[in-house]
mmCIF file of C-alpha atoms in Angstrom:
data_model
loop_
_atom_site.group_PDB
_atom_site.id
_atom_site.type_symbol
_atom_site.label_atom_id
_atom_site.label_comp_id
_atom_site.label_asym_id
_atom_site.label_seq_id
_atom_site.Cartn_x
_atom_site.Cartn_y
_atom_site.Cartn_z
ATOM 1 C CA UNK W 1 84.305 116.846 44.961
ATOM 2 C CA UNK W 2 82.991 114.617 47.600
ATOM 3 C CA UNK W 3 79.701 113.253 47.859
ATOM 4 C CA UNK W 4 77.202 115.481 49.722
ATOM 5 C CA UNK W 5 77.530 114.576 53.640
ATOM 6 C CA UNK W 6 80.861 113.054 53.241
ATOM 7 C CA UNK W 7 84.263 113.607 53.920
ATOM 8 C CA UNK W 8 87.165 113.205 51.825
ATOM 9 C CA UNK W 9 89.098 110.389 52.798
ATOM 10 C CA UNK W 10 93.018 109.927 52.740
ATOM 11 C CA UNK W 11 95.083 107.647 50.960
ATOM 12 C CA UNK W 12 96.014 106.287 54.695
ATOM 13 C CA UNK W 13 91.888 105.757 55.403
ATOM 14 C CA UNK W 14 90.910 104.431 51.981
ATOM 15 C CA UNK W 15 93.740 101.938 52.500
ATOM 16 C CA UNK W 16 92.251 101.216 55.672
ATOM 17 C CA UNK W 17 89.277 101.333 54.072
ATOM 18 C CA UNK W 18 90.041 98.920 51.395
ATOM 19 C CA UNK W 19 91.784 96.696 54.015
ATOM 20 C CA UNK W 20 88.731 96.370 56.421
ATOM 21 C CA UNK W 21 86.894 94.892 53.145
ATOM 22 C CA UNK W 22 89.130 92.734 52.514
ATOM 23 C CA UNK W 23 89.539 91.241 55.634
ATOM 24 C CA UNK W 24 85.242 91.232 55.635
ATOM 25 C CA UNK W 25 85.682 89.277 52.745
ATOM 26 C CA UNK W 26 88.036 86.707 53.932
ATOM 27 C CA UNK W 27 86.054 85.911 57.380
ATOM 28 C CA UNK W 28 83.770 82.777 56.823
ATOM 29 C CA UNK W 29 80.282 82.437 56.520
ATOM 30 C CA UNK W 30 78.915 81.062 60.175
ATOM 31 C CA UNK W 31 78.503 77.428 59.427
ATOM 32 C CA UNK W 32 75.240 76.090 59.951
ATOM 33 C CA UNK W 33 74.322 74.023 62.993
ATOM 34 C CA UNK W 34 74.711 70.185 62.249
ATOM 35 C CA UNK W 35 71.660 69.857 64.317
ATOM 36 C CA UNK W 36 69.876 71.300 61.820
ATOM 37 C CA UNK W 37 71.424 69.321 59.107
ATOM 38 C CA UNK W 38 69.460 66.288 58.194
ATOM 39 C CA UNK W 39 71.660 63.172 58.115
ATOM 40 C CA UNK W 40 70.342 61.851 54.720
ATOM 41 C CA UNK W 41 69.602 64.781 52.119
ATOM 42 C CA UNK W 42 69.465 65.202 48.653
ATOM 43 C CA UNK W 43 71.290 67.153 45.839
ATOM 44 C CA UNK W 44 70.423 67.737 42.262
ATOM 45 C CA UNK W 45 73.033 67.806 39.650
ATOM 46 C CA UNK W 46 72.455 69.909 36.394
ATOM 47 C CA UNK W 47 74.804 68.603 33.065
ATOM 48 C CA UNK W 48 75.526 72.517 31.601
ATOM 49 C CA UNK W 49 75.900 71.198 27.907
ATOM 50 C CA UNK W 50 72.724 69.466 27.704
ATOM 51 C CA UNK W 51 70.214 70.928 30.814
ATOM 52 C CA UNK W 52 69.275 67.473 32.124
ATOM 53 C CA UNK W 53 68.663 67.122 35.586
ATOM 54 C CA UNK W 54 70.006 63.809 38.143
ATOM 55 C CA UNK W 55 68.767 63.865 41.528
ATOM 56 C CA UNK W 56 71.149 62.282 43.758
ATOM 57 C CA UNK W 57 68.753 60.801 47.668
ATOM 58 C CA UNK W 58 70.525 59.707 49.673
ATOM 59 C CA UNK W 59 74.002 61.960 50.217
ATOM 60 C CA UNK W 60 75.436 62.255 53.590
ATOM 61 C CA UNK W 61 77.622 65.370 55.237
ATOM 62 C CA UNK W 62 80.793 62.900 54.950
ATOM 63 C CA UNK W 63 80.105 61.887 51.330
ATOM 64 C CA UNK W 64 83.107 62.785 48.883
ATOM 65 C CA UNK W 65 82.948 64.192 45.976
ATOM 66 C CA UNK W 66 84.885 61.208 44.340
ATOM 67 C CA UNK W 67 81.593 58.933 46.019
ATOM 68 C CA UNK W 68 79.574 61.861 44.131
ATOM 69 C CA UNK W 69 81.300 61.931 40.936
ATOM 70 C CA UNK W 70 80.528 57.417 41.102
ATOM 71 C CA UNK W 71 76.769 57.874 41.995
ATOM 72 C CA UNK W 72 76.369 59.962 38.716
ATOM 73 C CA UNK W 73 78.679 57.903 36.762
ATOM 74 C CA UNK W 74 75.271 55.440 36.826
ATOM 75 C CA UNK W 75 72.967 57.797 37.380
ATOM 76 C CA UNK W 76 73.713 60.450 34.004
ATOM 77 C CA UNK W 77 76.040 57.812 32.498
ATOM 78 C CA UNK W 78 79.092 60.183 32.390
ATOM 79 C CA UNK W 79 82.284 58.341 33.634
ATOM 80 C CA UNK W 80 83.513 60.035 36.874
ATOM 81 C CA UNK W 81 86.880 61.154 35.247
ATOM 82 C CA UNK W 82 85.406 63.045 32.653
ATOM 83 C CA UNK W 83 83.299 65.475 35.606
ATOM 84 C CA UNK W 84 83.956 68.269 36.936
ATOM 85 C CA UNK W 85 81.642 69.534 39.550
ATOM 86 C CA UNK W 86 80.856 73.336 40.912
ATOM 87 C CA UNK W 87 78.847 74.477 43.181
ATOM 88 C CA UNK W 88 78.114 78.083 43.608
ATOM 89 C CA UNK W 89 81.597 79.850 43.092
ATOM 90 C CA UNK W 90 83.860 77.357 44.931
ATOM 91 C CA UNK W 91 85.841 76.763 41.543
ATOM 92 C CA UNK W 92 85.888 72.628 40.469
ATOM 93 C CA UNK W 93 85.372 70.565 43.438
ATOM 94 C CA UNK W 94 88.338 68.386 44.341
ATOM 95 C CA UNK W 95 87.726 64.484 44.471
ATOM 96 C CA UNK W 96 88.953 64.319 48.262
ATOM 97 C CA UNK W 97 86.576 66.992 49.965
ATOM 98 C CA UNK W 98 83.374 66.219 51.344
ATOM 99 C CA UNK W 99 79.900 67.513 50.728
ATOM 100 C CA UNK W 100 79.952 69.041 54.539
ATOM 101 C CA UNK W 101 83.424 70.679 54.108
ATOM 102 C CA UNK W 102 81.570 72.478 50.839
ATOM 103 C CA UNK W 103 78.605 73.429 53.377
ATOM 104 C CA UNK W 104 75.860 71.846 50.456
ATOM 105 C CA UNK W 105 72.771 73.053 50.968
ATOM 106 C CA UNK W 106 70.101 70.311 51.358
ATOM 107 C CA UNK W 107 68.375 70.137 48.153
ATOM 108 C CA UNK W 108 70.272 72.667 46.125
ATOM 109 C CA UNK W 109 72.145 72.364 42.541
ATOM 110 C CA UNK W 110 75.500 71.209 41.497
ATOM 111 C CA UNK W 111 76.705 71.691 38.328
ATOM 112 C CA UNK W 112 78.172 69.257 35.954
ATOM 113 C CA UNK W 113 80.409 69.454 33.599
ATOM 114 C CA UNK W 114 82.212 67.436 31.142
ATOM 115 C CA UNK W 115 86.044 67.755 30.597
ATOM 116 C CA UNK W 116 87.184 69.056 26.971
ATOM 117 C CA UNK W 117 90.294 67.233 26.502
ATOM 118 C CA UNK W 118 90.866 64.722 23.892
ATOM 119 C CA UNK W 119 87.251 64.432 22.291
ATOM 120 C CA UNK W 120 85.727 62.908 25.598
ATOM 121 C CA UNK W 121 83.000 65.809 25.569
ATOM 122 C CA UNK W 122 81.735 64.827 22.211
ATOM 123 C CA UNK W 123 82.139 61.495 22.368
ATOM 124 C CA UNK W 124 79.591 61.638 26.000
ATOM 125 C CA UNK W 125 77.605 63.753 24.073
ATOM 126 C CA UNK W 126 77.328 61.494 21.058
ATOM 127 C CA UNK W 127 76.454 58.934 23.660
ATOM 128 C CA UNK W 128 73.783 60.692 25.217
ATOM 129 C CA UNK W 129 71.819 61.384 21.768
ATOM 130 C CA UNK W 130 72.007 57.575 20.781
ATOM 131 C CA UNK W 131 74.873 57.710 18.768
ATOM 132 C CA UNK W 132 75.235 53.912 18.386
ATOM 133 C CA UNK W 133 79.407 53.680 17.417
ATOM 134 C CA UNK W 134 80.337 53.321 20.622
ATOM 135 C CA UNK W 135 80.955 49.900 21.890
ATOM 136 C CA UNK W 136 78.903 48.192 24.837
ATOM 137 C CA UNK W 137 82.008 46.425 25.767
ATOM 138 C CA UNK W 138 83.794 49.232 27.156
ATOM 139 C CA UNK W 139 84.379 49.646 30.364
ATOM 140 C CA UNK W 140 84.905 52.769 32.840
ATOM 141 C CA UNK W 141 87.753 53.152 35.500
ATOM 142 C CA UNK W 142 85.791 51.675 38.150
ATOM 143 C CA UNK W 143 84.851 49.012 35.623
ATOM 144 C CA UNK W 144 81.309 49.971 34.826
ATOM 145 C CA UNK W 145 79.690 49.019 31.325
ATOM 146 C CA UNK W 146 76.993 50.284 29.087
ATOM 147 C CA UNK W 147 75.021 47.646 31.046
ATOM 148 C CA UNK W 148 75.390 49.285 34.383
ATOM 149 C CA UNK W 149 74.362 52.144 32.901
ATOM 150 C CA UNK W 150 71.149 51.710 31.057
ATOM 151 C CA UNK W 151 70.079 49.202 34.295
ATOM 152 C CA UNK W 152 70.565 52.284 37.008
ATOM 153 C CA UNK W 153 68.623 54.181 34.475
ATOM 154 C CA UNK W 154 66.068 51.761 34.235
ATOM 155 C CA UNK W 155 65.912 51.921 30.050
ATOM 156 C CA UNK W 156 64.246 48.139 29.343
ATOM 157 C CA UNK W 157 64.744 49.015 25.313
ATOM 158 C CA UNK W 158 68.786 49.835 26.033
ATOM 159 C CA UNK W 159 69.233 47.121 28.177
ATOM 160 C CA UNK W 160 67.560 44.302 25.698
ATOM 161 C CA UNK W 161 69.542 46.719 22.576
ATOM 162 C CA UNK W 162 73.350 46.261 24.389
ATOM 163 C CA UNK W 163 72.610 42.738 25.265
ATOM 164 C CA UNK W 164 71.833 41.728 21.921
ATOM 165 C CA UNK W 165 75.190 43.290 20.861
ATOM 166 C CA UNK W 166 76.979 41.221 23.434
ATOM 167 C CA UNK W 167 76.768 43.241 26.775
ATOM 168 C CA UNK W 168 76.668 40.892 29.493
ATOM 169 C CA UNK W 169 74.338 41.373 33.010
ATOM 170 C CA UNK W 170 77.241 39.114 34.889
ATOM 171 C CA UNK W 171 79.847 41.753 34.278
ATOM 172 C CA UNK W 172 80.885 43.292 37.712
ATOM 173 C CA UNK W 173 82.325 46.492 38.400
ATOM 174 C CA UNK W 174 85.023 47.316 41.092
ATOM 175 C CA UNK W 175 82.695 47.453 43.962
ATOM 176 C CA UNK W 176 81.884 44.419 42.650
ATOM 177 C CA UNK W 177 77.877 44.754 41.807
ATOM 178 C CA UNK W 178 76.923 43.488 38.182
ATOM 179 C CA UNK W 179 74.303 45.400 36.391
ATOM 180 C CA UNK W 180 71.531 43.400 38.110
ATOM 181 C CA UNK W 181 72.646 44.373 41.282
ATOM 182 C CA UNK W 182 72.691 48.136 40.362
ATOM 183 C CA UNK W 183 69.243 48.135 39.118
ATOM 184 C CA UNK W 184 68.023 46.468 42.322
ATOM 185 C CA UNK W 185 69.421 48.687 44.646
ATOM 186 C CA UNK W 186 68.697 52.326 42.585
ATOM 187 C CA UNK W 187 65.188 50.349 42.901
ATOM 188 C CA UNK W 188 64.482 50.042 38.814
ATOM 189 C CA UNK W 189 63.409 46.721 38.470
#
């Protein structure tokens, strides 16, 4: 029986019906007005498996994702390749796209993630919770170290810990900035 006030519909309306949603569904959201944009914003990034919070200042409409995924590869100390980013329900962000094709809202959350495959989680995680095995020689694709890592953090008692054990403050990464560098332009020393 239909609902009180309504009519019955037939299969020919509820397809119509179901087809008008549909369609409602697929039209975009209006995008907002790049006036009202600012140029320099910034995002915060939540790692799921552990709650910590990065706050990323300076990101731009025409930053990538990849330029994302570097900034927190200092910043939390996760290497870019094991992180996959989300951000509401657009799925894992692809390394290409920019923060203005994703239509980021000034000051809102990403979400981090760390890939499961072949013990990197646990081995980030292990990191993290001062798991000492791992060694301060290693280095990241984009040839970051331990070093870079504790000096964009600004952590005086890791850096003088990985530099007894070797780590050295001349290493440079591909952009070619040693630790030093990093730590003077994130402002920590």
């Amino acid at each position: 029986m239909p609902a009180r006030g309504s009519l019955p519909l037939s299969k020919t309306r509820r397809r119509a019906f179901r087809l008008g949603l549909q369609s409602w569904r697929q039209t975009p959201l209006p995008k907002t007005p790049s006036s009202l944009v600012p140029k320099t914003f910034s995002l915060r990034v939540r790692l799921e498996e552990t709650g910590d919070m990065y706050r990323l200042p300076s990101c731009h409409a025409d930053t990538t994702v990849r330029e994302l995924k570097e900034e927190l590869d200092l910043i939390a100390g996760i290497p870019f390749h094991f992180q996959r980013l989300l951000y509401l329900d657009q799925g894992i962000l692809m390394d290409d796209s920019t923060l203005g094709f994703h239509d980021f809202v000034p000051g809102g959350i990403i979400s981090m993630c760390l890939w499961h495959q072949d013990g990197w989680q646990e081995l980030a995680l292990a990191a993290m919770e001062g798991d000492a095995s791992a060694s301060c020689l290693a280095k990241t694709p984009v040839g970051r170290t331990a070093l870079h890592v504790a000096a964009a953090m600004g952590r005086l008692y890791c850096i003088d810990l990985l530099l007894e054990h070797g780590a050295s403050f001349f290493e440079k990464d591909l952009k070619g900035e040693s630790p030093l560098d990093v730590a003077r332009r994130l402002k920590r020393f």
